[in-house]
Amino acid sequence: MSVRIGDIAPDFEQDSTEGKIRFHDWAGGKWVVLFSHPKNFTPVCTTELGAVSKLKAEFDKRGVKALGLSVDQLTNHDKWADDIEQTQGARLNFPLIADADKSVSDKYGMIHPNASDTMTVRSVFIIDPNKKVRLTLTYPAATGRNFDEILRTIDSLQLTDKHSVATPADWQQGEDVIIVPSVTDEAAKEKFPQGWKALRPYLRVTPQPGK
Ligand code: BEZ
């Protein structure tokens, strides 16, 4: 099974480094980044978990909870946390799901059997406060993710939920945005009093609202 944008994120109950987690209750009304890594005690995964731990203040600022997952046993996760701290300079500060029976991985389609039938790929699901899946990413085992990009996509999702805008390629917080095509010029005059530049009738660029 796979989980796609617009779906309600499947609920589950599973063991984690912070006790049993019932996902929907644990998420509460927050944004969640649920991500899998293929295997504990492997090099790229060690750097990724350190990277997410270092970004805790950035996730907190955006009201986002991080939740990691692999198909390793729970005891294995605890030992590995020491290695992450010693090699990456950051103590694990979010729970890791120990999905040894693969029940969550299967529900979310995190195992791609033609890549590996024993480990997950590097999946990312960004889930909003209504439990709706808003973004998915899939990376192969040998390629570590860029978690600044994940923060950037959260900034875009949170901004575009509030205003009738979209964010262009490579957009960063504070930069100009695009007025969505469904907003007429007439309506845009009200919504975007600071005005816009129309590069084409369908490509109207305006300063980021609420900056
Ligand atoms: C890694 O994290 O380095 C890794 C994990 C699984 C397979 C290959 C590499």
Coordinates of C-alpha atoms and ligand atoms in Angstrom, one line a residue:
M1 CA 0.0 0.0 0.0
S2 CA 1.2 3.5 -0.6
V3 CA 0.2 6.8 1.1
R4 CA -0.3 9.7 -1.2
I5 CA -0.8 13.5 -1.0
G6 CA -4.3 14.3 0.2
D7 CA -4.8 11.0 2.1
I8 CA -5.4 10.9 5.8
A9 CA -2.2 9.6 7.3
P10 CA -2.9 6.0 8.5
D11 CA -3.1 5.7 12.3
F12 CA -0.9 3.0 14.0
E13 CA 0.3 1.9 17.4
Q14 CA 4.0 0.9 17.6
D15 CA 6.9 0.8 20.1
S16 CA 9.3 3.7 20.0
T17 CA 12.3 5.0 21.9
E18 CA 9.9 7.1 23.9
G19 CA 7.4 4.3 24.7
K20 CA 4.4 3.0 22.7
I21 CA 3.1 5.6 20.3
R22 CA -0.5 5.8 19.0
F23 CA 0.2 8.0 16.1
H24 CA -2.9 10.2 15.8
D25 CA -2.9 10.9 19.6
W26 CA 0.8 11.5 19.6
A27 CA 0.5 14.0 16.7
G28 CA -2.2 16.0 18.5
G29 CA -3.0 19.1 16.5
K30 CA 0.6 19.6 15.3
W31 CA 2.4 19.3 12.0
V32 CA 4.5 16.1 11.8
V33 CA 7.5 15.0 9.7
L34 CA 7.4 11.2 9.7
F35 CA 10.5 9.8 8.1
S36 CA 12.1 6.4 7.7
H37 CA 15.7 5.4 7.5
P38 CA 16.8 2.0 6.2
K39 CA 18.9 0.7 9.0
N40 CA 20.5 1.6 12.3
F41 CA 24.3 1.6 12.6
T42 CA 24.8 2.6 9.0
P43 CA 26.7 5.7 8.0
V44 CA 24.3 7.9 6.0
C45 CA 21.5 7.2 8.5
T46 CA 23.7 8.2 11.4
T47 CA 24.4 11.6 9.7
E48 CA 20.6 12.1 9.0
L49 CA 19.5 11.5 12.5
G50 CA 22.1 13.9 13.8
A51 CA 21.0 16.5 11.2
V52 CA 17.3 16.3 12.3
S53 CA 18.3 16.5 16.0
K54 CA 20.3 19.7 15.3
L55 CA 17.3 21.3 13.7
K56 CA 15.0 20.8 16.7
A57 CA 14.7 24.5 17.3
E58 CA 13.7 25.1 13.7
F59 CA 11.0 22.4 13.8
D60 CA 9.7 23.7 17.1
K61 CA 9.5 27.3 15.7
R62 CA 7.2 25.9 13.0
G63 CA 5.1 23.8 15.4
V64 CA 6.4 20.5 13.8
K65 CA 7.1 17.2 15.6
A66 CA 9.7 14.8 14.1
L67 CA 9.2 11.1 14.2
G68 CA 11.7 8.6 12.8
L69 CA 11.2 5.0 11.9
S70 CA 13.1 1.9 10.9
V71 CA 12.5 -1.8 11.0
D72 CA 15.1 -2.3 13.7
Q73 CA 14.4 -3.6 17.2
L74 CA 13.9 -1.1 20.0
T75 CA 17.1 -2.2 21.9
N76 CA 19.1 -1.5 18.8
H77 CA 17.7 2.1 18.6
D78 CA 18.8 2.9 22.1
K79 CA 22.4 1.8 21.6
W80 CA 22.7 3.7 18.3
A81 CA 21.6 6.9 19.9
D82 CA 24.9 7.0 21.7
D83 CA 26.8 6.7 18.4
I84 CA 24.7 9.5 16.9
E85 CA 25.6 11.8 19.8
Q86 CA 29.3 10.9 19.8
T87 CA 29.8 11.2 16.0
Q88 CA 27.3 14.0 15.1
G89 CA 27.4 16.1 18.2
A90 CA 23.7 16.0 18.8
R91 CA 21.6 13.8 21.1
L92 CA 18.6 12.2 19.6
N93 CA 15.7 14.5 20.6
F94 CA 12.7 12.9 18.9
P95 CA 11.2 9.4 19.0
L96 CA 12.3 6.6 16.7
I97 CA 9.6 4.0 15.9
A98 CA 11.0 0.4 16.2
D99 CA 8.9 -1.2 13.4
A100 CA 10.4 -4.6 13.6
D101 CA 7.2 -6.3 12.4
K102 CA 7.1 -3.8 9.5
S103 CA 3.4 -3.1 10.2
V104 CA 3.8 0.7 9.8
S105 CA 6.3 0.5 6.9
D106 CA 3.8 -1.7 5.1
K107 CA 0.9 0.7 5.8
Y108 CA 2.8 3.6 4.4
G109 CA 4.5 1.8 1.5
M110 CA 8.0 2.5 2.9
I111 CA 9.4 -0.8 1.7
H112 CA 10.1 -0.9 -2.0
P113 CA 10.8 -4.6 -2.6
N114 CA 12.7 -4.0 -5.8
A115 CA 15.1 -1.8 -3.9
S116 CA 15.2 -4.0 -0.7
D117 CA 12.6 -6.3 0.8
T118 CA 14.3 -6.1 4.3
M119 CA 14.7 -2.4 4.8
T120 CA 12.7 0.8 4.2
V121 CA 13.7 3.3 1.6
R122 CA 14.2 6.9 2.9
S123 CA 10.6 8.1 3.0
V124 CA 9.3 11.4 4.2
F125 CA 5.7 12.3 4.9
I126 CA 4.7 15.8 6.0
I127 CA 1.4 15.6 7.7
D128 CA -0.7 18.7 8.7
P129 CA -2.7 19.3 11.9
N130 CA -5.8 17.7 10.3
K131 CA -3.7 14.5 9.8
K132 CA -3.7 15.0 6.0
V133 CA -0.6 14.0 4.1
R134 CA 0.7 17.2 2.4
L135 CA 4.0 16.1 0.9
T136 CA 5.9 12.9 0.3
L137 CA 9.5 12.3 -0.7
T138 CA 11.4 9.1 -1.4
Y139 CA 15.2 8.8 -1.5
P140 CA 17.3 5.7 -2.1
A141 CA 19.6 4.3 0.6
A142 CA 22.8 5.8 -0.6
T143 CA 21.6 9.4 -0.8
G144 CA 21.2 11.4 2.5
R145 CA 18.4 13.9 2.6
N146 CA 18.6 17.7 2.8
F147 CA 16.6 18.6 5.9
D148 CA 16.8 22.3 5.2
E149 CA 14.7 21.5 2.1
I150 CA 12.2 19.8 4.3
L151 CA 12.0 23.0 6.5
R152 CA 11.6 25.0 3.3
T153 CA 8.7 22.9 2.1
I154 CA 7.0 23.3 5.5
D155 CA 7.4 27.1 5.2
S156 CA 5.8 26.9 1.8
L157 CA 2.9 24.7 3.0
Q158 CA 2.2 26.9 6.0
L159 CA 2.3 30.1 4.0
T160 CA 0.2 28.8 1.1
D161 CA -2.4 27.5 3.6
K162 CA -2.8 31.1 4.9
H163 CA -2.7 33.1 1.7
S164 CA -3.8 32.6 -1.9
V165 CA -0.3 32.2 -3.1
A166 CA 2.2 29.5 -4.3
T167 CA 5.9 29.5 -4.0
P168 CA 8.2 29.4 -7.0
A169 CA 11.2 27.2 -7.7
D170 CA 14.0 27.5 -5.0
W171 CA 11.8 30.0 -3.0
Q172 CA 13.1 30.8 0.5
Q173 CA 11.2 32.4 3.4
G174 CA 10.8 36.2 2.8
E175 CA 11.2 36.1 -1.0
D176 CA 8.5 37.0 -3.5
V177 CA 5.6 34.5 -4.1
I178 CA 3.2 33.9 -6.9
I179 CA -0.5 34.8 -6.9
V180 CA -2.5 31.6 -7.7
P181 CA -4.3 31.6 -11.0
S182 CA -7.7 31.1 -9.4
V183 CA -7.5 34.6 -8.0
T184 CA -8.7 37.2 -10.5
D185 CA -7.0 40.5 -10.9
E186 CA -10.0 42.1 -9.4
A187 CA -9.8 39.9 -6.3
A188 CA -6.0 40.3 -6.2
K189 CA -6.3 44.1 -5.8
E190 CA -8.1 43.4 -2.4
K191 CA -5.9 40.5 -1.3
F192 CA -2.5 42.0 -2.3
P193 CA -2.7 45.8 -1.7
Q194 CA 1.1 45.9 -2.2
G195 CA 0.5 45.1 -5.9
W196 CA 2.2 42.6 -8.2
K197 CA 4.2 42.3 -11.3
A198 CA 2.6 40.3 -14.1
L199 CA 5.3 38.6 -16.1
R200 CA 2.5 36.8 -18.0
P201 CA -1.2 37.0 -17.2
Y202 CA -0.8 33.6 -15.4
L203 CA 2.5 34.5 -13.7
R204 CA 1.9 37.3 -11.1
V205 CA 4.7 37.9 -8.6
T206 CA 4.0 39.7 -5.3
P207 CA 5.9 40.3 -2.1
Q208 CA 5.4 37.5 0.5
P209 CA 2.3 38.4 2.5
G210 CA 2.4 38.7 6.3
K211 CA 6.2 39.3 6.3
Ligands
BEZ1 C1 23.5 4.1 5.1 O1 22.8 4.7 5.9 O2 24.7 4.5 4.9 C2 22.9 3.0 4.4 C3 21.8 2.3 4.9 C4 21.3 1.2 4.2 C5 21.9 0.8 3.0 C6 23.0 1.5 2.5 C7 23.5 2.6 3.2

